[in-house]
PDB file of C-alpha atoms in Angstrom:
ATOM      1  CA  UNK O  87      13.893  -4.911  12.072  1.00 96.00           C
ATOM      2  CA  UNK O  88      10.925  -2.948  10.875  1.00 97.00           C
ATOM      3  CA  UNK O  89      10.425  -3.597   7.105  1.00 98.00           C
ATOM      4  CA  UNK O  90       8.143  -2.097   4.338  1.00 98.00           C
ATOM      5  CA  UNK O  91       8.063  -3.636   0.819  1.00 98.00           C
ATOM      6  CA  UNK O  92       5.548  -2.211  -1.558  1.00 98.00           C
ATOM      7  CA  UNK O  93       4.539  -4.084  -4.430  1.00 97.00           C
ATOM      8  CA  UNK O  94       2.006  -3.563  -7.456  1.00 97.00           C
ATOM      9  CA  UNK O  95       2.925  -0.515 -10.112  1.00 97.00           C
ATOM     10  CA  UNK O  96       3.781  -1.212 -13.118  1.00 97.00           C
ATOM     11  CA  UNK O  97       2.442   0.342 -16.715  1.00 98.00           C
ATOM     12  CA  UNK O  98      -1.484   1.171 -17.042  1.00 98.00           C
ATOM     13  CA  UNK O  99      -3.501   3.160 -19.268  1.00 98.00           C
ATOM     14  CA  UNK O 100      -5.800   6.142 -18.047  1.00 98.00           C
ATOM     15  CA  UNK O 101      -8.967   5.187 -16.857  1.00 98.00           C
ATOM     16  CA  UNK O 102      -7.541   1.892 -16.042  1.00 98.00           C
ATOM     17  CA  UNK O 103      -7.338   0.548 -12.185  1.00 98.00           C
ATOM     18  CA  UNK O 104      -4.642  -1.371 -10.150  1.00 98.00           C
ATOM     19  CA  UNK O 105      -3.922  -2.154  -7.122  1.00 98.00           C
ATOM     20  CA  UNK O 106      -0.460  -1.729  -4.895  1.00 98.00           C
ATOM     21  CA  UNK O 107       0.727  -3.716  -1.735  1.00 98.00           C
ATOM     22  CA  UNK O 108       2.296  -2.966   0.969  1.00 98.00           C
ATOM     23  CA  UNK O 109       4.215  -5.831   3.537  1.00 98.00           C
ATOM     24  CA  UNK O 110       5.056  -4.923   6.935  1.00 98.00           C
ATOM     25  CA  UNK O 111       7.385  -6.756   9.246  1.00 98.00           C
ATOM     26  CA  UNK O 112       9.227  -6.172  12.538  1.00 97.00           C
ATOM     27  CA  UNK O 113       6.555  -4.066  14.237  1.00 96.00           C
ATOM     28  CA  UNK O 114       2.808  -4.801  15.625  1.00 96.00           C
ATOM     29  CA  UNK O 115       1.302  -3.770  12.632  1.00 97.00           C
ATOM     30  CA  UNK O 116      -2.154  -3.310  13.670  1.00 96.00           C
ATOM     31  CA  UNK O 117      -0.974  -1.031  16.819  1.00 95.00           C
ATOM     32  CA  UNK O 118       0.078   1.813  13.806  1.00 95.00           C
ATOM     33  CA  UNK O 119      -1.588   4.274  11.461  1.00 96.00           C
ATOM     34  CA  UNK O 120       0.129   3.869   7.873  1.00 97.00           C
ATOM     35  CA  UNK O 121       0.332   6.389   4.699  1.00 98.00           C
ATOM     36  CA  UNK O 122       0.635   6.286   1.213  1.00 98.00           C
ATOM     37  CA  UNK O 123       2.885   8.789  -0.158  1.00 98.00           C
ATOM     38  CA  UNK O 124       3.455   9.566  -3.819  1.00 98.00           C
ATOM     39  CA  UNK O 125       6.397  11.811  -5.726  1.00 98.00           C
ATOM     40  CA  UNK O 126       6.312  11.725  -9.249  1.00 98.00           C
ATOM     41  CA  UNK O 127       9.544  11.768 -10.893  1.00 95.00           C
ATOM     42  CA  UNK O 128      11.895  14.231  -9.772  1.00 95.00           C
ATOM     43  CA  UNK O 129       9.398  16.471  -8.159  1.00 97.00           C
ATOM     44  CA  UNK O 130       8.418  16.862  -4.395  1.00 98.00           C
ATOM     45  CA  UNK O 131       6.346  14.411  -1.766  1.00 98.00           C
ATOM     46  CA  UNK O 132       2.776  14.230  -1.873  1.00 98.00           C
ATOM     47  CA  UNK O 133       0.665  12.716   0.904  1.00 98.00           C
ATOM     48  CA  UNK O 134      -1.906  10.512  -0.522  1.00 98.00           C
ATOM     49  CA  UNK O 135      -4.104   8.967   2.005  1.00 98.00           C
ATOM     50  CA  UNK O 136      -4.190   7.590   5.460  1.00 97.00           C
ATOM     51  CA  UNK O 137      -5.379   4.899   7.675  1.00 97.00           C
ATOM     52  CA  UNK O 138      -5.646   4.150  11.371  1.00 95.00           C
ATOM     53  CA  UNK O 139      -4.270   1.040  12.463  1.00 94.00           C
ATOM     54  CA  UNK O 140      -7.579  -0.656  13.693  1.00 94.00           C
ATOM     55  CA  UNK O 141      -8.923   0.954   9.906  1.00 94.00           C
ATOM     56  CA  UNK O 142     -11.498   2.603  11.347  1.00 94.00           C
ATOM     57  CA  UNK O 143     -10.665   6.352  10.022  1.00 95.00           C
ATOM     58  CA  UNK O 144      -9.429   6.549   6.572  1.00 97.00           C
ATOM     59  CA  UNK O 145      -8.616   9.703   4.876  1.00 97.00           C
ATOM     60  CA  UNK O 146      -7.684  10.995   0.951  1.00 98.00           C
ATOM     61  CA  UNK O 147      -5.921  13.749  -0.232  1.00 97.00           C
ATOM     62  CA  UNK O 148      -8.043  15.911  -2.285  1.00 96.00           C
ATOM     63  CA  UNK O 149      -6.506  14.928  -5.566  1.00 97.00           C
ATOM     64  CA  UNK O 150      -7.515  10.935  -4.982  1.00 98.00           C
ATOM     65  CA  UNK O 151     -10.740  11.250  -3.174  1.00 98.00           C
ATOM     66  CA  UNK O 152     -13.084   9.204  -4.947  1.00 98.00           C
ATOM     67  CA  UNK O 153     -10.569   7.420  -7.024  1.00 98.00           C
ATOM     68  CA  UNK O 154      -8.800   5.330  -4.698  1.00 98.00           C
ATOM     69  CA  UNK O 155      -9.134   3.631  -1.848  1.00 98.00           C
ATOM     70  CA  UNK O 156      -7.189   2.525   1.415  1.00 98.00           C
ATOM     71  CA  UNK O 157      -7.382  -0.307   3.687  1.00 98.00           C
ATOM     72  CA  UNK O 158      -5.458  -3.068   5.277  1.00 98.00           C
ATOM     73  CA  UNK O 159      -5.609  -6.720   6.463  1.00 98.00           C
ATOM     74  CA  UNK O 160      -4.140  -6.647  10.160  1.00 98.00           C
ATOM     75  CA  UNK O 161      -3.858 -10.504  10.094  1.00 98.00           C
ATOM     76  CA  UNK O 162      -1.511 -10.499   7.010  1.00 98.00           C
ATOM     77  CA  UNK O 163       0.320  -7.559   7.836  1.00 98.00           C
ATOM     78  CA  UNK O 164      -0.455  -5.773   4.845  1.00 98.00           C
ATOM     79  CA  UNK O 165      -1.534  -2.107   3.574  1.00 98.00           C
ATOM     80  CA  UNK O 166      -3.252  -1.837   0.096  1.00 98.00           C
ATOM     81  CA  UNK O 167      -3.739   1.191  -2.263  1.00 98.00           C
ATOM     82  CA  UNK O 168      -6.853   0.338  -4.714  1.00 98.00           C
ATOM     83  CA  UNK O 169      -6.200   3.027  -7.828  1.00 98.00           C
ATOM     84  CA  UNK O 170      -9.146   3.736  -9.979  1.00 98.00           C
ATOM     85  CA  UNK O 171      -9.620   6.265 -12.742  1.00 98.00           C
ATOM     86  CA  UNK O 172      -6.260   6.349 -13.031  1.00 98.00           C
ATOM     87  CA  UNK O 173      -4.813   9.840 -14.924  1.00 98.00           C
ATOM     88  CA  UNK O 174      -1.170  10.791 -16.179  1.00 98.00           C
ATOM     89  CA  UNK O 175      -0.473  12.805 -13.122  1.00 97.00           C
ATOM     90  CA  UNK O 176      -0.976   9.947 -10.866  1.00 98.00           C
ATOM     91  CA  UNK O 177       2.737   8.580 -12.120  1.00 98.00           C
ATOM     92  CA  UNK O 178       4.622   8.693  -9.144  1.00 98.00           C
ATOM     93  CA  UNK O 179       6.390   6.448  -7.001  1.00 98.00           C
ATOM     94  CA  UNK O 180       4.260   5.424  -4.328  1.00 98.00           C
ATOM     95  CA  UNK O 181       5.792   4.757  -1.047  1.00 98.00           C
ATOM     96  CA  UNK O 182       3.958   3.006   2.163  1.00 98.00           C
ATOM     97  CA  UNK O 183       5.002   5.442   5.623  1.00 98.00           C
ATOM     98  CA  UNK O 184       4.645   3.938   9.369  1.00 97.00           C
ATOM     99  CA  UNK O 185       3.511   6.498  11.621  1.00 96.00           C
ATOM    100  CA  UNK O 186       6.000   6.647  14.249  1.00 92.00           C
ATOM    101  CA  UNK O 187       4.092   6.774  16.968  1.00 87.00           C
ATOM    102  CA  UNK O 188       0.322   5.010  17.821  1.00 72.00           C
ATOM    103  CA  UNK O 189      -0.624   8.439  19.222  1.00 80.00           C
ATOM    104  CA  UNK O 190      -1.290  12.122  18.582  1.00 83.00           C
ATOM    105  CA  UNK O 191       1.823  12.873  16.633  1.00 89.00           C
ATOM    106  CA  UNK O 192       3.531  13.936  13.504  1.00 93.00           C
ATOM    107  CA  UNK O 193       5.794  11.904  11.626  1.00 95.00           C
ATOM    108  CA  UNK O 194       6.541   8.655   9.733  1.00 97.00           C
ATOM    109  CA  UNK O 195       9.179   6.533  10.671  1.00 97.00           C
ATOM    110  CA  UNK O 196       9.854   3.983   8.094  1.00 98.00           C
ATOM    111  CA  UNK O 197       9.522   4.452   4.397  1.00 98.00           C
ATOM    112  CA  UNK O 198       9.577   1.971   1.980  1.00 98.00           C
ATOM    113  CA  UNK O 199      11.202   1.464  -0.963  1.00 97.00           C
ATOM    114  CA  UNK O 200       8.774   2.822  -3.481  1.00 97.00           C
ATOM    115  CA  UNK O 201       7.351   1.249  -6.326  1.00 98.00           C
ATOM    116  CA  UNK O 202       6.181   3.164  -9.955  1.00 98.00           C
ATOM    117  CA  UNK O 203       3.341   3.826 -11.356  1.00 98.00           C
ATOM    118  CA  UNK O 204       3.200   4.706 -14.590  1.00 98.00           C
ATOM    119  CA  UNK O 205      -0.259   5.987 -16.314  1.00 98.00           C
ATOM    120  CA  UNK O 206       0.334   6.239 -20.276  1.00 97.00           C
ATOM    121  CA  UNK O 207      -1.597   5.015 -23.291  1.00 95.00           C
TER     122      UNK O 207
ATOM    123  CA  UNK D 222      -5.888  22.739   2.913  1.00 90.00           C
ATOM    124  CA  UNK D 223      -3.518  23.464   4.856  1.00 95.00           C
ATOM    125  CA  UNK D 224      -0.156  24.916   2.563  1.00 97.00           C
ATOM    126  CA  UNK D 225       3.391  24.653   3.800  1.00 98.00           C
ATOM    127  CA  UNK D 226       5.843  26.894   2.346  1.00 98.00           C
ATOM    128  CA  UNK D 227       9.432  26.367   2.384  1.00 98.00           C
ATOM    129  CA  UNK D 228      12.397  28.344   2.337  1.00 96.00           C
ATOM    130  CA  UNK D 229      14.568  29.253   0.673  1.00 97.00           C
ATOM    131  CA  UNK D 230      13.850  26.396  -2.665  1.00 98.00           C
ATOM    132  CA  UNK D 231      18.204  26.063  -2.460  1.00 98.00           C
ATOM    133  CA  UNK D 232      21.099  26.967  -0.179  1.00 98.00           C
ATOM    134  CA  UNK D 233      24.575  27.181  -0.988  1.00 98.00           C
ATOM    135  CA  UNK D 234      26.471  26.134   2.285  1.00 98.00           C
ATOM    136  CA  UNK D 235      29.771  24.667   3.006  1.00 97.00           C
ATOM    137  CA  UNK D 236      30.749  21.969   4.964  1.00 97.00           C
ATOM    138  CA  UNK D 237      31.262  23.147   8.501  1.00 97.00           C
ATOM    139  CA  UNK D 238      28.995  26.319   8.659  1.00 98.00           C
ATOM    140  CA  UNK D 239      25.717  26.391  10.037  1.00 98.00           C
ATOM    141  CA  UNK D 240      22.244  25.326   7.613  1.00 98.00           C
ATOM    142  CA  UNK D 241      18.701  27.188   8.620  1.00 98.00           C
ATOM    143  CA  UNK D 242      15.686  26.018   6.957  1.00 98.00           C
ATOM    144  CA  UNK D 243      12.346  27.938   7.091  1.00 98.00           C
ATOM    145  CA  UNK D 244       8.937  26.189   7.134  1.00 98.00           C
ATOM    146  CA  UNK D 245       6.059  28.059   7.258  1.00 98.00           C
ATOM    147  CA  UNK D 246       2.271  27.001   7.794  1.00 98.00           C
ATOM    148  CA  UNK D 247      -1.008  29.210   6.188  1.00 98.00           C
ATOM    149  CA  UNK D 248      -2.302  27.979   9.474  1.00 97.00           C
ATOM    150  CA  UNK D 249      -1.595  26.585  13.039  1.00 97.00           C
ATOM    151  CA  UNK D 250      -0.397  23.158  13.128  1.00 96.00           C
ATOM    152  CA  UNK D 251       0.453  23.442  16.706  1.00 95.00           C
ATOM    153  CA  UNK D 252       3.702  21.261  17.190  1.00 96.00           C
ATOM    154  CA  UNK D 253       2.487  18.811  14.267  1.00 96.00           C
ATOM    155  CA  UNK D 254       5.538  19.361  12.178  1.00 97.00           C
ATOM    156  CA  UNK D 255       8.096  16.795  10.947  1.00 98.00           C
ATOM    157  CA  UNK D 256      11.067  17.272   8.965  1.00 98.00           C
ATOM    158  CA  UNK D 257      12.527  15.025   6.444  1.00 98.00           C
ATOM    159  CA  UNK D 258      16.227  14.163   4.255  1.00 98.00           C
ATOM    160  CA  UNK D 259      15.950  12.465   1.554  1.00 98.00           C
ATOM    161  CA  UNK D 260      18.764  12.226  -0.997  1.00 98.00           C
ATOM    162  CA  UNK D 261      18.670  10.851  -4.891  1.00 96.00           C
ATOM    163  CA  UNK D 262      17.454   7.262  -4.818  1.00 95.00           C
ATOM    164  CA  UNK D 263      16.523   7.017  -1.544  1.00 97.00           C
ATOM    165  CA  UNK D 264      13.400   6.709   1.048  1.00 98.00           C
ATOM    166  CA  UNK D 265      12.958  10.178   2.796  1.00 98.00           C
ATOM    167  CA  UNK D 266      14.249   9.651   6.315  1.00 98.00           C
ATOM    168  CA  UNK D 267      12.867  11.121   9.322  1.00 98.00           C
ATOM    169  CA  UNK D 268      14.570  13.559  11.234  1.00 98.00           C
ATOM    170  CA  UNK D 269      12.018  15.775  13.716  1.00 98.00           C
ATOM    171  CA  UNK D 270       8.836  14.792  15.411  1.00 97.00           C
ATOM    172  CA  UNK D 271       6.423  16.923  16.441  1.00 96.00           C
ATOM    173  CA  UNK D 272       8.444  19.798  15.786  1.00 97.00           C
ATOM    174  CA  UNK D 273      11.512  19.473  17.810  1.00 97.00           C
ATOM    175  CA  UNK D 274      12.018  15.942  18.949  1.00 96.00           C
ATOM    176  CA  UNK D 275      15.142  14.091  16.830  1.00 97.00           C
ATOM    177  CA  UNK D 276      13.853  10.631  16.043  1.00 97.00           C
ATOM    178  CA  UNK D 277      15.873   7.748  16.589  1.00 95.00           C
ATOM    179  CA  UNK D 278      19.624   7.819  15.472  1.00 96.00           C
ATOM    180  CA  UNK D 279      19.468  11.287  14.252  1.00 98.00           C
ATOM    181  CA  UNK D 280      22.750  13.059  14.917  1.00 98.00           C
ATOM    182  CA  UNK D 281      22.452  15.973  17.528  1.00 98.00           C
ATOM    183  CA  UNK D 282      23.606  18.385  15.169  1.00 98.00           C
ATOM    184  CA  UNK D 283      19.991  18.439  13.622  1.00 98.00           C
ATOM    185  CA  UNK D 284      17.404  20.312  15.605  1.00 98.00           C
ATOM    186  CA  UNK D 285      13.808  21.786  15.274  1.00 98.00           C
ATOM    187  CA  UNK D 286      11.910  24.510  16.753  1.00 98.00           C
ATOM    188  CA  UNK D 287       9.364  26.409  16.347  1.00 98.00           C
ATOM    189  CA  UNK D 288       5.051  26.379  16.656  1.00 97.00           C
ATOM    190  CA  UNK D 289       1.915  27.457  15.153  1.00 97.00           C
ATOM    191  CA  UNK D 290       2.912  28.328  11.977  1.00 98.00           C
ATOM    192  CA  UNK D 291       6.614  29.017  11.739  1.00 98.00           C
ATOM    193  CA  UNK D 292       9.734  26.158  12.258  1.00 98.00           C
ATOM    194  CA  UNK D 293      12.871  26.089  11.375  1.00 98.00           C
ATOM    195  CA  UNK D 294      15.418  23.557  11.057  1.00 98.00           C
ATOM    196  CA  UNK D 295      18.981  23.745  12.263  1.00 98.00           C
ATOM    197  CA  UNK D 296      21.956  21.576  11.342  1.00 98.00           C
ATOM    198  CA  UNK D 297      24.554  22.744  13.408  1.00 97.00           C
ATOM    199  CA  UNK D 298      27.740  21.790  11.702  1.00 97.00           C
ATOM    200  CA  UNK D 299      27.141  20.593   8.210  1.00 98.00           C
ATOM    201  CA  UNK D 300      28.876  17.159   7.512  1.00 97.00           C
ATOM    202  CA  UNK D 301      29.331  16.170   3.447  1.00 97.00           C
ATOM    203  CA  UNK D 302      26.444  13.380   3.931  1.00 97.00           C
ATOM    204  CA  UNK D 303      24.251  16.642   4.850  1.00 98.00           C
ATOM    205  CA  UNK D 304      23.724  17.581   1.238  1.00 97.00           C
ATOM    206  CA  UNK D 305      20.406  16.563   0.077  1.00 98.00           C
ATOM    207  CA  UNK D 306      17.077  18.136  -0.167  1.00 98.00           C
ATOM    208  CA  UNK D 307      14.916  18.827   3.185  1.00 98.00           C
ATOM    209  CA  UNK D 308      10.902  18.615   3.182  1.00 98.00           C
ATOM    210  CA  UNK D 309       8.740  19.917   6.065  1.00 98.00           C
ATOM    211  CA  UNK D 310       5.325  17.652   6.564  1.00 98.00           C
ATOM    212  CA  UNK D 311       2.464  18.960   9.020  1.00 98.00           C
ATOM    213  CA  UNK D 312      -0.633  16.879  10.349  1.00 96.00           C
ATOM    214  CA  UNK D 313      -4.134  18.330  10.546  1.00 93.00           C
ATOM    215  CA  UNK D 314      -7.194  16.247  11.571  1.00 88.00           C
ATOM    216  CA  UNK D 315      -5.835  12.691  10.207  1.00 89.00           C
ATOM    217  CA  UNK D 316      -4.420  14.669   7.170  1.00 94.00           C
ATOM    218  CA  UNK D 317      -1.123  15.634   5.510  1.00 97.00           C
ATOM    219  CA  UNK D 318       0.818  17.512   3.512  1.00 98.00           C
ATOM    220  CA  UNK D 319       4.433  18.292   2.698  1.00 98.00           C
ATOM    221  CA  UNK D 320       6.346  21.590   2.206  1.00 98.00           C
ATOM    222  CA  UNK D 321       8.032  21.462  -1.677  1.00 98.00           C
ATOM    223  CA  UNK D 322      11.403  21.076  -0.285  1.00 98.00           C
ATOM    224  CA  UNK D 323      14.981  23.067   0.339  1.00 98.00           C
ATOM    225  CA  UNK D 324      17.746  21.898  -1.468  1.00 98.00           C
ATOM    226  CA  UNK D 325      20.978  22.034   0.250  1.00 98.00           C
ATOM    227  CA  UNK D 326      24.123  21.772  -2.007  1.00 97.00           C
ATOM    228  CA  UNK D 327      27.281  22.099  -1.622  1.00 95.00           C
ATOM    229  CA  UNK D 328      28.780  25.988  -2.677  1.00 93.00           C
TER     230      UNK D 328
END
């Protein structure tokens, strides 16, 4: 069973940093492009940034770019989200997405469950 | 950046009649459109690949069409567990973004 369990948010101040997890299980995790994908609270989905699964390509929505950065650990099966600069409109849940498919497609398969981040002073 | 527009923001349906959901792209995507369910508390869930394929365990009553830059959704029949809101997502060069959504509620 393919699982996804973020981990990370919590409370921080603007300008402040932190870092969020993301465990994969049930699927060859290195075989898959993931996504972080953010929607603030009771608004829409926002695609944050990408990775390939062998983390050569990595790519940022316009709103992140320079702020945070993607990457992932194939041997521990895990995605990270590095958060810099951090600003009141980053507070969003931020789920981890599977691509469904290691080739030219569009589509994520499994979601996790989210976890918040919440930028105030 | 490539902006998905989605229509209309709600629909009013019953149970039983026949949902159509608009997505439209400022530019071609080709067939990289997916579309997405997600309901209050929840994950979104994937429904269409690639513009028309049903991913795995998605009833038959939900289909996609459409390419370039206009796709539409169909749910057939609507069921009670239909009722949620509905967001398009293309692809372009490694990148993403979503439509704002389509509500669906029950009238």
């Amino acid at each position: 069973e393919v699982q996804l369990l973020e981990s990370g948010g919590g409370l921080v101040q603007p300008g402040g940093s932190l870092r969020l997890s993301c465990a994969a299980s049930g699927f060859t995790f290195s075989n898959y492009a993931m996504s972080w994908v953010r929607q603030a609270p009771g608004k829409g989905l926002e695609w944050v940034s990408g990775i390939s699964g062998g983390a050569s390509g990595t790519y940022y929505a316009d709103s992140v770019k320079g702020r945070f950065t993607i990457s992932r650990d194939n041997s521990k099966n895990t995605l990270y989200l590095q958060m810099n600069s951090l600003r009141a409109e980053d507070t969003a849940f931020y789920y981890c997405a599977k691509k469904w498919s290691g080739g030219d497609s569009c589509g994520f398969d499994y979601w996790g469950q989210g976890t918040l981040l919440t930028v105030s002073s | 950046e490539i902006v998905l527009t989605q229509s209309p923001a709600t629909l009013s349906l019953s149970p039983g009649e026949r949902a159509t959901l608009s997505c439209r792209a400022s530019q071609s995507v080709s067939s990289y459109l997916a579309w997405y369910q997600q309901k209050p508390g929840q994950s979104p869930r994937l429904l269409i690949y690639d513009a028309s394929n049903r991913a795995t365990g998605i009833p038959a009553r939900f289909s996609g069409s459409g390419s370039g830059t206009d796709f539409t959704l169909t749910i057939s029949s609507l069921e009670p567990d239909d009722f949620a809101v509905y967001y398009c997502q293309q692809r372009s060069n490694s990148m993403y973004t979503f439509g704002q959504g389509t509500k669906l509620e029950i009238k």
